[in-house]
Each structure stands twice: as structure tokens, then as C-alpha cells.
């Protein structure tokens, strides 16, 4: 006799069966909206360019706590390399396989079922609950959460705290909560020289030779020492392109692409200034363009962090670790409004990989943790 599937698993499989490769939503949001409308949420569908988003709110009073996430997923890669078709979710030996299992349709399902149980138990809860959902997290992230936040800010609607369902965990769900993220500053440096024959270097200027000591200094530099929550700022070169492919030609220019992941101990302005100072000191002819992908943010111990820690302890029996490691998330668009932001989601070991999967038991426990967080925040 087969055990009846849980509401969380059924919903996760429904969402995962939809081919919502960024920026496509493929009907995922309407599935969620239908469930939320039944609970009394007011829905705003917010489409910006080719991106579907929605804002759903239940209640009109403060405090306002939002659950945030994304319905879009990354491409699958070669589907033939998957154990099971990536958009035909399968449970095998306690693991749910399919694209989006961990990042982050499993979290979305857990959020919905947690709120369904919570509202049933506490129909007159204090404050307000909201959902902020986008299909532009895995893509350029220009017509998703950032636009919804701008829309809310324009009318003075303030989020007090936000729980993001990004896969934060390492070994078992809840062992790590992200209470901040590093900032991300990218740079494209083009060093200009004069192309020529390698046999006549006095008639050319080799930009690779010119930039080499600059890169050595940048790579060896200490930018800050980090702090209690952040590791030291990291500088990494990701691409170097130069030359014609011939062995006897000095190139006319070289392009270097690099990135800073930086802590709250510095700013993007200070990093840019210091890079420019090093370039000037080495007397390099260059063009430099910076791209700021996200500011660093940090939510210290307080109402939301404490509620999340209590929930993990109650459901999993473990003391969670607070971390700011990893890449960027949409939390970077919400935190600057003054909201407390934490990320709590599944184990991230298989995200963006072939055979992405999540433990079914982890999804059930995640839903219970989300419910407990709401109880801590919105029940006297």
C-alpha cells in the first residue's frame, strides 16, 4: 500500500513539472496564486518586460513579513545526462529529482503549505504576511524582485522582514541560515598597447607585459580583514583575453575581467579608487568599466534571525550556523529598504547541476520550520 503523498511534495512536483527556464514562469505563479487567493491574500500580478512577478498580501497592519522566491530555473544542460527527465519529477530512495528541486521550487512549495497550515490555525494572526515571487532571479535580475521592490517603495509599503527560500543548507536542511551576502563588483579592464612583430619589440608596446605587475599587485593585495560575519574581501580574475593566436605577434591590447566579493568593511567606491590608483602607479594605458551587481547586506541577531534559529532548533534539534558565504541573491534588493532578510532553504549540494535533487524529508521539515517562524513572528 502506497503512502499518501504530502501536500508539500505534491505541490513541489507540480511546480517542477513546468519548464520554467528563466525568464519563463510556465504557469507556476498561477498555481501559487490560486492557493493564496483561497487563503484571503490580495494578489497583484506585476509583469515587467518579459518577466512575470506577483505580490500577494494577507492583512493590512504592521509588521509585514514577506516570503520571497523565484519560479524560474537554470537550463538543464544535456537532458540525456539526467537520471530522470529534468521536468518529470521522480522520488527515488527518498530523494526528489528534477530541475528546481532545491533551487527553489521545493522551497516555494514548503512556503505555500506552511502558510496554509498557519492561516488555518491562526486566521486572525497579527500583522501581515506577503509573498514576493519573480521569474527573473536566475537571469539578468533587472525586471524581477528589484522592480517589485521599487513598486512597493513608491507607494510606501514597507517590508519589516523577509524570508528568502534560497538553498542555504550544507548537510541537512536548517544547518546554515544566510543572514547576509557579500557585495559583488565586477570590472572589465582593457590595457592598450601597440601591435607589432615579436622580433622588433622596440617598435611595439606589449600590453600583457604592462598589465602583468598590475595583476600581481591586485591579486596579492589585502583589501580588508572582514569581520564577525564576513570573510575578507576577495579579488578574483575570471578571464584574460589577448593576442591574435600567432606566436610572432605582440598584441595591441589585452582584456582582463575580474570580480570583487566584498564585505561591509569596505565600499565599491573605495575598491574602484584603489584599483585606479594601482593602474596609475604602473603608468598603464587603459580603459576600465565597473559593474556593481549587489551591495553587501547583513541582518544581525534580532527578531527575524532569532525566529529562524528557534524554528530550526524546534524542528531539527540543531543549532544553526549564521553565514554570509556564497553568491548573490535577491535579498540584495530587499535589504536596502531597511528590511531584515534571512535565507533558509534546502541543501545546496546539487543546485544548477545535472540530477538536481532534494530529500523529501527535508522539504517536509522546511515547511514546518517556515510555519514555526511565522508563529514566532505573528502570534502573541
Coordinates of C-alpha atoms in Angstrom, one line a residue:
X1 CA 0.0 0.0 0.0
X2 CA 1.4 3.4 -1.1
X3 CA 1.8 6.1 1.5
X4 CA -0.3 9.2 0.6
X5 CA 1.9 12.0 -0.8
X6 CA 2.2 15.1 1.3
X7 CA 0.8 18.4 0.2
X8 CA 4.3 19.8 0.0
X9 CA 5.6 17.0 -2.2
X10 CA 2.6 17.1 -4.5
X11 CA 2.9 20.9 -4.9
X12 CA 6.7 20.7 -5.5
X13 CA 6.2 18.1 -8.2
X14 CA 3.5 20.2 -9.8
X15 CA 5.8 23.2 -10.0
X16 CA 8.8 21.2 -11.1
X17 CA 6.9 19.7 -14.0
X18 CA 6.7 23.1 -15.5
X19 CA 9.5 24.0 -17.9
X20 CA 10.1 27.5 -16.4
X21 CA 13.7 28.1 -17.7
X22 CA 14.5 31.8 -16.9
X23 CA 12.7 34.1 -17.6
X24 CA 9.8 31.8 -18.3
X25 CA 7.3 31.1 -15.5
X26 CA 5.3 28.4 -17.3
X27 CA 2.3 28.8 -15.1
X28 CA 4.0 28.2 -11.8
X29 CA 2.9 31.6 -10.3
X30 CA -0.8 31.0 -11.2
X31 CA -0.6 27.7 -9.3
X32 CA 0.7 29.6 -6.3
X33 CA -1.8 32.5 -6.7
X34 CA -4.8 30.1 -6.7
X35 CA -3.7 28.6 -3.4
X36 CA -3.1 32.1 -1.8
X37 CA -6.3 33.6 -3.0
X38 CA -8.1 30.7 -1.2
X39 CA -6.4 31.9 2.0
X40 CA -7.6 35.5 1.6
X41 CA -4.4 37.0 0.0
X42 CA -4.8 40.1 -2.2
X43 CA -2.9 39.5 -5.4
X44 CA -1.0 41.9 -7.6
X45 CA 0.3 40.5 -10.9
X46 CA 3.3 42.6 -11.8
X47 CA 4.8 42.0 -15.3
X48 CA 7.8 44.0 -16.3
X49 CA 9.1 43.5 -19.8
X50 CA 9.2 39.7 -20.3
X51 CA 9.2 38.8 -16.6
X52 CA 6.2 37.7 -14.5
X53 CA 6.1 38.6 -10.9
X54 CA 3.5 38.8 -8.2
X55 CA 3.0 40.4 -4.8
X56 CA 0.4 38.8 -2.5
X57 CA -0.6 40.2 0.9
X58 CA -2.8 39.0 3.7
X59 CA -3.5 41.6 6.3
X60 CA -3.2 45.4 6.4
X61 CA -1.3 46.1 9.6
X62 CA 2.3 46.0 10.6
X63 CA 4.6 44.2 11.0
X64 CA 4.7 42.9 7.4
X65 CA 6.7 39.7 6.9
X66 CA 7.3 38.5 3.3
X67 CA 8.3 35.2 1.9
X68 CA 10.3 35.6 -1.3
X69 CA 11.5 33.3 -4.0
X70 CA 11.6 32.6 -7.7
X71 CA 9.9 30.3 -10.1
X72 CA 12.5 30.4 -12.8
X73 CA 15.2 27.7 -13.1
X74 CA 18.5 27.5 -14.9
X75 CA 18.8 25.4 -18.1
X76 CA 19.2 21.7 -17.6
X77 CA 22.3 21.0 -19.7
X78 CA 22.2 17.8 -21.8
X79 CA 18.9 16.2 -20.8
X80 CA 20.3 12.8 -21.7
X81 CA 22.8 13.1 -18.8
X82 CA 20.0 13.1 -16.3
X83 CA 19.0 10.0 -14.4
X84 CA 15.3 11.1 -14.9
X85 CA 13.9 13.7 -17.3
X86 CA 14.5 17.0 -15.6
X87 CA 10.9 18.2 -15.9
X88 CA 9.3 14.9 -14.9
X89 CA 10.0 14.9 -11.1
X90 CA 10.6 11.5 -9.6
X91 CA 11.1 10.3 -6.0
X92 CA 13.8 7.7 -5.7
X93 CA 15.1 6.4 -2.4
X94 CA 13.7 9.4 -0.5
X95 CA 15.1 12.0 -2.9
X96 CA 13.1 14.2 -5.2
X97 CA 14.8 14.5 -8.6
X98 CA 14.3 17.3 -11.1
X99 CA 15.3 20.8 -12.1
X100 CA 14.3 23.2 -9.4
X101 CA 14.0 20.6 -6.6
X102 CA 16.4 22.6 -4.4
X103 CA 16.6 25.9 -6.3
X104 CA 14.0 26.7 -5.5
X105 CA 10.6 25.1 -6.3
X106 CA 10.9 22.9 -3.3
X107 CA 11.1 26.0 -1.1
X108 CA 8.1 27.6 -2.8
X109 CA 6.0 24.5 -2.1
X110 CA 7.1 24.4 1.5
X111 CA 6.2 28.1 1.9
X112 CA 2.7 27.7 0.5
X113 CA 1.9 24.6 2.7
X114 CA 3.4 26.3 5.7
X115 CA 1.2 29.4 5.2
X116 CA -1.9 27.2 4.6
X117 CA -1.4 25.5 7.9
X118 CA -0.5 28.7 9.7
X119 CA -3.6 30.6 8.4
X120 CA -5.9 27.7 9.2
X121 CA -4.6 27.6 12.8
X122 CA -4.3 31.4 13.2
X123 CA -6.9 33.1 10.9
X124 CA -6.7 36.3 13.0
X125 CA -2.9 36.5 13.2
X126 CA -1.3 39.9 13.9
X127 CA 0.4 41.9 11.2
X128 CA 0.6 40.8 7.6
X129 CA 2.0 38.0 5.5
X130 CA 3.2 38.6 1.9
X131 CA 4.7 36.7 -1.0
X132 CA 7.2 38.3 -3.4
X133 CA 7.7 36.0 -6.3
X134 CA 9.6 36.5 -9.5
X135 CA 10.8 34.6 -12.6
X136 CA 13.9 36.7 -13.1
X137 CA 16.3 35.5 -10.4
X138 CA 18.4 33.2 -12.4
X139 CA 18.7 35.6 -15.3
X140 CA 19.7 39.3 -15.6
X141 CA 17.6 40.1 -12.4
X142 CA 16.5 43.5 -13.8
X143 CA 12.8 43.0 -14.2
X144 CA 12.1 40.9 -11.2
X145 CA 12.4 41.5 -7.5
X146 CA 14.2 44.8 -7.9
X147 CA 11.2 46.2 -9.8
X148 CA 8.7 44.8 -7.4
X149 CA 10.6 46.4 -4.5
X150 CA 10.7 49.7 -6.4
X151 CA 6.9 49.4 -6.9
X152 CA 6.3 48.8 -3.2
X153 CA 8.7 51.6 -2.1
X154 CA 7.0 54.1 -4.5
X155 CA 3.7 53.7 -2.5
X156 CA 5.4 53.5 0.9
X157 CA 4.6 49.8 1.5
X158 CA 7.4 48.7 3.9
X159 CA 8.6 45.1 4.4
X160 CA 9.7 44.6 8.0
X161 CA 11.3 41.2 7.5
X162 CA 11.8 38.9 4.5
X163 CA 12.4 35.1 4.5
X164 CA 14.0 34.1 1.2
X165 CA 13.9 30.4 0.3
X166 CA 17.3 30.1 -1.4
X167 CA 19.1 26.8 -0.7
X168 CA 21.2 27.8 2.2
X169 CA 21.9 24.4 3.9
X170 CA 25.1 22.3 3.6
X171 CA 24.4 18.9 5.1
X172 CA 20.9 18.9 6.4
X173 CA 18.1 21.4 6.0
X174 CA 18.5 24.2 8.6
X175 CA 22.2 23.7 9.4
X176 CA 23.0 27.1 7.8
X177 CA 21.0 30.3 7.6
X178 CA 22.3 33.1 5.4
X179 CA 21.9 36.4 7.3
X180 CA 23.7 38.5 4.8
X181 CA 25.6 38.4 1.5
X182 CA 28.8 39.9 0.2
X183 CA 28.7 42.7 -2.4
X184 CA 29.6 41.9 -5.9
X185 CA 31.7 44.4 -8.0
X186 CA 32.8 43.3 -11.5
X187 CA 35.4 45.0 -13.7
X188 CA 36.4 44.8 -17.3
X189 CA 39.9 46.2 -17.8
X190 CA 41.3 46.8 -21.3
X191 CA 45.0 47.6 -21.4
X192 CA 46.1 49.3 -24.7
X193 CA 49.5 48.8 -26.3
X194 CA 50.9 48.8 -29.9
X195 CA 50.8 45.7 -32.0
X196 CA 54.0 44.6 -33.6
X197 CA 56.4 41.8 -34.5
X198 CA 57.9 40.0 -31.6
X199 CA 61.4 40.3 -33.3
X200 CA 61.1 44.1 -33.1
X201 CA 59.7 44.8 -29.6
X202 CA 61.1 48.3 -29.6
X203 CA 58.6 49.2 -32.3
X204 CA 55.7 47.8 -30.2
X205 CA 54.2 48.1 -26.8
X206 CA 53.2 44.8 -25.2
X207 CA 50.0 45.3 -23.0
X208 CA 50.4 41.9 -21.4
X209 CA 53.8 42.8 -20.1
X210 CA 52.4 46.2 -18.9
X211 CA 49.4 44.6 -17.0
X212 CA 51.3 41.7 -15.5
X213 CA 52.7 43.6 -12.5
X214 CA 49.3 45.3 -12.0
X215 CA 47.6 41.9 -11.8
X216 CA 50.2 40.6 -9.5
X217 CA 49.7 43.5 -7.1
X218 CA 45.9 43.3 -7.3
X219 CA 46.0 39.5 -6.6
X220 CA 48.3 39.9 -3.6
X221 CA 46.6 42.9 -2.1
X222 CA 44.7 42.8 1.2
X223 CA 41.5 44.7 0.8
X224 CA 40.2 44.3 4.3
X225 CA 40.1 41.8 7.1
X226 CA 36.4 41.0 7.1
X227 CA 34.5 41.0 10.4
X228 CA 32.5 38.7 12.6
X229 CA 30.0 37.9 9.8
X230 CA 32.1 38.4 6.6
X231 CA 35.3 36.9 5.4
X232 CA 37.9 39.2 4.0
X233 CA 37.1 40.8 0.6
X234 CA 38.2 38.6 -2.3
X235 CA 39.6 39.7 -5.7
X236 CA 39.5 37.1 -8.5
X237 CA 40.4 37.3 -12.2
X238 CA 38.0 35.3 -14.3
X239 CA 39.1 35.9 -17.9
X240 CA 42.2 37.2 -19.7
X241 CA 41.9 37.7 -23.5
X242 CA 44.7 39.0 -25.8
X243 CA 46.7 38.2 -28.8
X244 CA 46.0 37.2 -32.4
X245 CA 46.7 33.5 -31.9
X246 CA 50.0 33.8 -33.7
X247 CA 53.3 33.3 -31.8
X248 CA 55.1 36.1 -33.6
X249 CA 52.7 39.0 -33.0
X250 CA 52.8 41.3 -30.0
X251 CA 49.1 42.1 -29.3
X252 CA 47.7 45.6 -29.4
X253 CA 45.5 45.1 -26.3
X254 CA 44.6 42.7 -23.6
X255 CA 41.3 42.4 -21.7
X256 CA 41.0 41.3 -18.1
X257 CA 37.7 40.5 -16.4
X258 CA 37.7 40.4 -12.6
X259 CA 35.4 40.4 -9.7
X260 CA 35.4 41.5 -6.1
X261 CA 33.2 39.8 -3.5
X262 CA 33.4 42.3 -0.7
X263 CA 32.4 42.7 2.9
X264 CA 30.7 45.5 4.8
X265 CA 34.2 46.7 5.9
X266 CA 34.7 48.5 2.5
X267 CA 32.6 50.0 -0.3
X268 CA 32.5 49.6 -4.0
X269 CA 33.8 53.3 -4.3
X270 CA 36.9 52.5 -2.2
X271 CA 37.6 49.4 -4.2
X272 CA 37.3 51.2 -7.5
X273 CA 39.5 54.0 -6.3
X274 CA 42.2 51.7 -5.2
X275 CA 42.3 49.7 -8.5
X276 CA 42.6 53.0 -10.4
X277 CA 45.5 54.1 -8.1
X278 CA 47.4 50.9 -8.8
X279 CA 46.9 51.3 -12.5
X280 CA 48.1 54.9 -12.4
X281 CA 51.1 54.0 -10.4
X282 CA 52.2 51.4 -13.0
X283 CA 51.6 54.0 -15.8
X284 CA 49.4 51.8 -17.8
X285 CA 47.2 52.9 -20.7
X286 CA 43.8 51.5 -20.0
X287 CA 40.0 51.6 -20.2
X288 CA 38.1 50.3 -17.2
X289 CA 34.4 49.7 -16.7
X290 CA 32.9 48.6 -13.4
X291 CA 29.6 46.8 -12.9
X292 CA 28.0 46.7 -9.4
X293 CA 25.8 43.6 -9.1
X294 CA 24.9 44.0 -5.5
X295 CA 25.7 45.8 -2.3
X296 CA 26.6 43.7 0.8
X297 CA 23.9 43.4 3.4
X298 CA 23.8 42.0 6.9
X299 CA 20.9 41.2 9.3
X300 CA 22.3 40.8 12.8
X301 CA 20.6 39.0 15.7
X302 CA 17.1 40.4 16.0
X303 CA 13.5 39.4 15.6
X304 CA 13.8 37.5 12.3
X305 CA 17.2 35.8 12.8
X306 CA 16.1 34.7 16.3
X307 CA 12.8 33.3 15.0
X308 CA 14.6 31.3 12.3
X309 CA 17.1 30.0 14.9
X310 CA 14.3 29.0 17.2
X311 CA 12.4 27.2 14.3
X312 CA 15.5 25.2 13.3
X313 CA 16.1 24.1 16.9
X314 CA 12.4 23.2 17.4
X315 CA 12.1 21.1 14.2
X316 CA 15.6 19.8 13.6
X317 CA 17.0 19.8 17.1
X318 CA 20.2 21.5 15.9
X319 CA 21.8 24.9 16.5
X320 CA 22.0 26.6 13.1
X321 CA 25.1 28.5 11.8
X322 CA 24.8 32.0 10.5
X323 CA 26.7 32.6 7.3
X324 CA 27.2 35.2 4.6
X325 CA 29.1 32.9 2.2
X326 CA 28.1 32.2 -1.4
X327 CA 27.0 34.3 -4.3
X328 CA 24.3 37.0 -4.6
X329 CA 20.6 36.5 -4.1
X330 CA 17.5 38.7 -4.5
X331 CA 17.9 39.5 -0.8
X332 CA 20.3 42.3 -2.1
X333 CA 17.3 44.2 -3.5
X334 CA 15.1 43.9 -0.4
X335 CA 17.7 44.6 2.4
X336 CA 18.4 48.2 1.3
X337 CA 14.8 49.1 2.1
X338 CA 15.6 48.6 5.8
X339 CA 14.0 45.1 5.9
X340 CA 15.6 42.3 8.0
X341 CA 16.5 39.5 5.5
X342 CA 17.4 35.8 6.1
X343 CA 17.7 32.9 3.7
X344 CA 16.6 29.5 4.8
X345 CA 16.2 26.7 2.3
X346 CA 17.3 23.2 1.2
X347 CA 20.7 21.6 0.9
X348 CA 22.6 23.3 -1.9
X349 CA 24.9 20.4 -3.0
X350 CA 23.1 19.8 -6.3
X351 CA 21.8 23.2 -7.4
X352 CA 22.4 24.1 -11.0
X353 CA 23.8 20.5 -11.6
X354 CA 22.6 17.5 -13.6
X355 CA 20.4 15.3 -11.3
X356 CA 19.4 18.2 -9.0
X357 CA 17.6 16.7 -6.1
X358 CA 16.4 17.3 -2.5
X359 CA 15.4 15.0 0.3
X360 CA 11.7 14.7 0.6
X361 CA 12.0 14.7 4.4
X362 CA 14.0 18.0 4.2
X363 CA 11.1 19.6 2.3
X364 CA 8.6 18.5 5.0
X365 CA 10.9 19.8 7.7
X366 CA 11.4 23.0 5.8
X367 CA 7.7 23.6 5.6
X368 CA 7.4 23.0 9.4
X369 CA 10.3 25.5 10.0
X370 CA 8.6 28.2 7.9
X371 CA 5.4 27.6 9.8
X372 CA 7.2 27.9 13.1
X373 CA 8.9 31.1 12.0
X374 CA 5.5 32.7 11.3
X375 CA 4.3 31.6 14.7
X376 CA 7.3 33.2 16.4
X377 CA 6.7 36.5 14.4
X378 CA 2.9 36.8 14.2
X379 CA 1.3 35.0 17.2
X380 CA 1.3 36.6 20.6

